[in-house]
Every structure is written in C-alpha cells, then in structure tokens.
C-alpha atoms as an extended CHARMM CRD file, in Angstrom:
* protein
*
       105  EXT
         1         1  MET       CA            -16.4850000000      -16.2500000000      -10.6360000000  PROA      1               0.0000000000
         2         2  VAL       CA            -14.5630000000      -15.7770000000       -7.2940000000  PROA      2               0.0000000000
         3         3  ASP       CA            -11.1180000000      -13.8320000000       -7.3490000000  PROA      3               0.0000000000
         4         4  ASP       CA             -8.6180000000      -15.3300000000       -4.7200000000  PROA      4               0.0000000000
         5         5  VAL       CA             -6.5940000000      -12.2200000000       -4.9610000000  PROA      5               0.0000000000
         6         6  LEU       CA             -9.1730000000       -9.9170000000       -4.2710000000  PROA      6               0.0000000000
         7         7  ILE       CA            -10.8740000000      -12.1580000000       -1.0820000000  PROA      7               0.0000000000
         8         8  ASN       CA             -7.1840000000      -12.3930000000        0.2260000000  PROA      8               0.0000000000
         9         9  LYS       CA             -6.5050000000       -8.6100000000       -0.0830000000  PROA      9               0.0000000000
        10        10  ALA       CA            -10.2410000000       -7.4440000000        1.3670000000  PROA      10              0.0000000000
        11        11  ALA       CA             -8.9570000000      -10.2040000000        4.3500000000  PROA      11              0.0000000000
        12        12  THR       CA             -5.8980000000       -8.2350000000        4.7480000000  PROA      12              0.0000000000
        13        13  ILE       CA             -7.5540000000       -4.6820000000        5.0060000000  PROA      13              0.0000000000
        14        14  GLU       CA             -9.8470000000       -5.8150000000        7.4740000000  PROA      14              0.0000000000
        15        15  ARG       CA             -7.4040000000       -7.6990000000        9.6630000000  PROA      15              0.0000000000
        16        16  CYS       CA             -5.1000000000       -4.6050000000        9.4490000000  PROA      16              0.0000000000
        17        17  VAL       CA             -7.6940000000       -1.9880000000       10.3820000000  PROA      17              0.0000000000
        18        18  LEU       CA             -8.8380000000       -4.2030000000       13.1480000000  PROA      18              0.0000000000
        19        19  ARG       CA             -5.2270000000       -4.4060000000       14.6160000000  PROA      19              0.0000000000
        20        20  ALA       CA             -4.7090000000       -0.6060000000       14.5050000000  PROA      20              0.0000000000
        21        21  LYS       CA             -8.3460000000       -0.0800000000       16.1330000000  PROA      21              0.0000000000
        22        22  GLU       CA             -7.2540000000       -2.5090000000       18.7710000000  PROA      22              0.0000000000
        23        23  GLU       CA             -3.9740000000       -0.4950000000       19.2020000000  PROA      23              0.0000000000
        24        24  TYR       CA             -5.9340000000        2.7860000000       19.5690000000  PROA      24              0.0000000000
        25        25  GLU       CA             -8.7450000000        1.1670000000       22.1120000000  PROA      25              0.0000000000
        26        26  LYS       CA             -5.9820000000       -0.3750000000       24.3270000000  PROA      26              0.0000000000
        27        27  SER       CA             -5.9770000000        3.0260000000       26.0800000000  PROA      27              0.0000000000
        28        28  PRO       CA             -7.4230000000        6.0880000000       24.0180000000  PROA      28              0.0000000000
        29        29  SER       CA             -6.2400000000        8.2480000000       26.7940000000  PROA      29              0.0000000000
        30        30  THR       CA             -2.3990000000        7.2480000000       26.6520000000  PROA      30              0.0000000000
        31        31  PHE       CA             -2.2500000000        6.6290000000       22.6010000000  PROA      31              0.0000000000
        32        32  ALA       CA             -0.7900000000       10.1080000000       21.7070000000  PROA      32              0.0000000000
        33        33  ALA       CA              2.2850000000        9.5610000000       24.0180000000  PROA      33              0.0000000000
        34        34  ASP       CA              3.0280000000        5.5840000000       23.4930000000  PROA      34              0.0000000000
        35        35  HSD       CA              4.9070000000        5.8580000000       20.5140000000  PROA      35              0.0000000000
        36        36  THR       CA              5.2490000000        1.9020000000       20.3880000000  PROA      36              0.0000000000
        37        37  ARG       CA              1.4610000000        1.5470000000       20.0550000000  PROA      37              0.0000000000
        38        38  GLN       CA              1.1910000000        4.5770000000       17.4750000000  PROA      38              0.0000000000
        39        39  ASP       CA              3.9010000000        2.9590000000       15.4070000000  PROA      39              0.0000000000
        40        40  ALA       CA              1.8980000000       -0.2750000000       15.3790000000  PROA      40              0.0000000000
        41        41  ALA       CA             -1.1690000000        1.5630000000       14.2610000000  PROA      41              0.0000000000
        42        42  ILE       CA              0.6950000000        3.1950000000       11.5250000000  PROA      42              0.0000000000
        43        43  LEU       CA              2.1880000000        0.1750000000       10.4780000000  PROA      43              0.0000000000
        44        44  ASN       CA             -1.2860000000       -1.6490000000        9.8230000000  PROA      44              0.0000000000
        45        45  VAL       CA             -2.9110000000        1.4170000000        8.2270000000  PROA      45              0.0000000000
        46        46  GLN       CA             -0.1350000000        1.5020000000        5.8130000000  PROA      46              0.0000000000
        47        47  ARG       CA             -0.4780000000       -2.4490000000        5.2680000000  PROA      47              0.0000000000
        48        48  ALA       CA             -4.1050000000       -1.8760000000        4.5950000000  PROA      48              0.0000000000
        49        49  CYS       CA             -3.3700000000        0.7750000000        2.1720000000  PROA      49              0.0000000000
        50        50  GLU       CA             -0.4210000000       -1.0140000000        0.2220000000  PROA      50              0.0000000000
        51        51  ALA       CA             -3.4180000000       -3.9440000000       -0.0690000000  PROA      51              0.0000000000
        52        52  ALA       CA             -5.6980000000       -1.4790000000       -1.3320000000  PROA      52              0.0000000000
        53        53  LEU       CA             -3.3890000000       -0.4380000000       -3.8530000000  PROA      53              0.0000000000
        54        54  ASP       CA             -2.6390000000       -4.0990000000       -4.7710000000  PROA      54              0.0000000000
        55        55  MET       CA             -6.0180000000       -4.6250000000       -5.2820000000  PROA      55              0.0000000000
        56        56  GLY       CA             -6.6550000000       -2.0010000000       -7.7160000000  PROA      56              0.0000000000
        57        57  GLN       CA             -3.7330000000       -2.8670000000       -9.6260000000  PROA      57              0.0000000000
        58        58  HSD       CA             -4.9570000000       -6.2480000000       -9.8620000000  PROA      58              0.0000000000
        59        59  LEU       CA             -8.4870000000       -4.9950000000      -11.0600000000  PROA      59              0.0000000000
        60        60  ILE       CA             -6.5120000000       -2.9030000000      -13.7220000000  PROA      60              0.0000000000
        61        61  ARG       CA             -4.5710000000       -5.7020000000      -15.1190000000  PROA      61              0.0000000000
        62        62  ARG       CA             -7.4230000000       -8.1860000000      -14.8530000000  PROA      62              0.0000000000
        63        63  GLU       CA             -9.9280000000       -5.6150000000      -16.3960000000  PROA      63              0.0000000000
        64        64  ARG       CA             -7.3280000000       -4.1390000000      -18.7940000000  PROA      64              0.0000000000
        65        65  LEU       CA             -7.9440000000       -0.5470000000      -17.6500000000  PROA      65              0.0000000000
        66        66  GLY       CA             -4.6270000000        0.7670000000      -18.8200000000  PROA      66              0.0000000000
        67        67  ILE       CA             -1.0780000000        0.9680000000      -17.2900000000  PROA      67              0.0000000000
        68        68  PRO       CA             -0.5290000000        3.2040000000      -14.0890000000  PROA      68              0.0000000000
        69        69  GLN       CA              2.2500000000        4.8120000000      -13.9380000000  PROA      69              0.0000000000
        70        70  SER       CA              1.8040000000        5.7230000000       -9.9280000000  PROA      70              0.0000000000
        71        71  SER       CA             -0.3800000000        5.0480000000       -7.3280000000  PROA      71              0.0000000000
        72        72  ARG       CA             -2.3580000000        7.9800000000       -8.3020000000  PROA      72              0.0000000000
        73        73  ASP       CA             -2.9330000000        6.4190000000      -11.6880000000  PROA      73              0.0000000000
        74        74  VAL       CA             -4.3640000000        3.1110000000      -10.1570000000  PROA      74              0.0000000000
        75        75  PHE       CA             -7.2250000000        4.9500000000       -8.1820000000  PROA      75              0.0000000000
        76        76  THR       CA             -7.4500000000        7.4770000000      -11.5040000000  PROA      76              0.0000000000
        77        77  LEU       CA             -8.0700000000        4.4200000000      -13.8570000000  PROA      77              0.0000000000
        78        78  LEU       CA            -10.4990000000        2.8400000000      -11.3560000000  PROA      78              0.0000000000
        79        79  ALA       CA            -12.6430000000        5.9330000000      -11.2590000000  PROA      79              0.0000000000
        80        80  GLN       CA            -12.7730000000        6.2140000000      -14.9200000000  PROA      80              0.0000000000
        81        81  ALA       CA            -13.8180000000        2.7610000000      -15.2990000000  PROA      81              0.0000000000
        82        82  ARG       CA            -16.5300000000        3.2240000000      -12.4640000000  PROA      82              0.0000000000
        83        83  TRP       CA            -14.9560000000        0.6690000000      -10.0080000000  PROA      83              0.0000000000
        84        84  ILE       CA            -14.7840000000        3.4470000000       -7.4360000000  PROA      84              0.0000000000
        85        85  GLU       CA            -16.6740000000        6.9120000000       -6.8560000000  PROA      85              0.0000000000
        86        86  THR       CA            -14.8740000000        9.9660000000       -8.2590000000  PROA      86              0.0000000000
        87        87  ALA       CA            -16.2760000000       11.8740000000       -5.6680000000  PROA      87              0.0000000000
        88        88  SER       CA            -14.3060000000       10.4550000000       -3.0670000000  PROA      88              0.0000000000
        89        89  LEU       CA            -11.0010000000       10.2270000000       -5.0070000000  PROA      89              0.0000000000
        90        90  SER       CA             -9.1500000000       13.3270000000       -3.6690000000  PROA      90              0.0000000000
        91        91  SER       CA            -10.0850000000       12.6830000000       -0.1380000000  PROA      91              0.0000000000
        92        92  ASP       CA             -8.9940000000        9.3160000000       -0.3090000000  PROA      92              0.0000000000
        93        93  ARG       CA             -5.8850000000       10.0200000000       -1.9800000000  PROA      93              0.0000000000
        94        94  ARG       CA             -5.0160000000       12.5980000000        0.5330000000  PROA      94              0.0000000000
        95        95  PHE       CA             -5.5160000000        9.7170000000        3.2650000000  PROA      95              0.0000000000
        96        96  PHE       CA             -3.6410000000        7.2530000000        1.3640000000  PROA      96              0.0000000000
        97        97  ASN       CA             -0.5970000000        9.5050000000        1.1300000000  PROA      97              0.0000000000
        98        98  GLN       CA             -0.7030000000       10.3700000000        4.5140000000  PROA      98              0.0000000000
        99        99  ALA       CA             -0.9430000000        6.8550000000        5.6310000000  PROA      99              0.0000000000
       100       100  LEU       CA              1.8790000000        5.7710000000        3.3070000000  PROA      100             0.0000000000
       101       101  HSD       CA              4.1370000000        8.5440000000        4.2440000000  PROA      101             0.0000000000
       102       102  ALA       CA              3.4240000000        8.7880000000        7.9970000000  PROA      102             0.0000000000
       103       103  ALA       CA              6.6770000000        9.5860000000       10.2510000000  PROA      103             0.0000000000
       104       104  ARG       CA              6.5180000000       10.3100000000       14.2150000000  PROA      104             0.0000000000
       105       105  PRO       CA              8.6080000000       13.7600000000       14.5330000000  PROA      105             0.0000000000
C-alpha cells in the first residue's frame, strides 16, 4: 500500500536538502561570510528535520508503536521497533538537535 504522507514527506526532505546544498555550492568560499545564504541553508535543514520527525510520528501512529512525549521519543520508538538503526541514533539525534536549534552568533 502506498502511503502518501510518507511519499510527500520524503519529497520535502529531498527538496530541502537540495536547496541547502545549492546555497552552499553557489560559492563555497564565501558561504561562511554570507549570512543570508547561511540562513537559507539552515532553514532548509530545519525543514528537512521537521519533515523527518513528521514521518516518524506518522509511522508511530500508523503502526501503533506508542505515544512519544518528545522528539527524542519518536526516534527511540522507531529504533525499538526496528524502523531505524539503533547504531546511528545518538549521532542522528545530535545533528537533529543542532539543526533545529541552530542560531547564528
């Protein structure tokens, strides 16, 4: 059975990652000094992370894996049900938290 929610979220993730890469690849040597491009890239990474979280919440609801109390719980429940690999869980969580809370000094 095709799950339109998962397909749409995957498309969102792909589009956001592509946009973030485009901002960087315009001119990698000037990216660090161009706050507008940094903001655009960060925003797209944040959107991709939020879409991944939405996908996880959708799977948890659909598969009745439990009731997550936090973003961390979403990934923990998915790992316990073997939808995602436990080995990458802590590094993925760190990246996710950094992306969602990214702020330019």
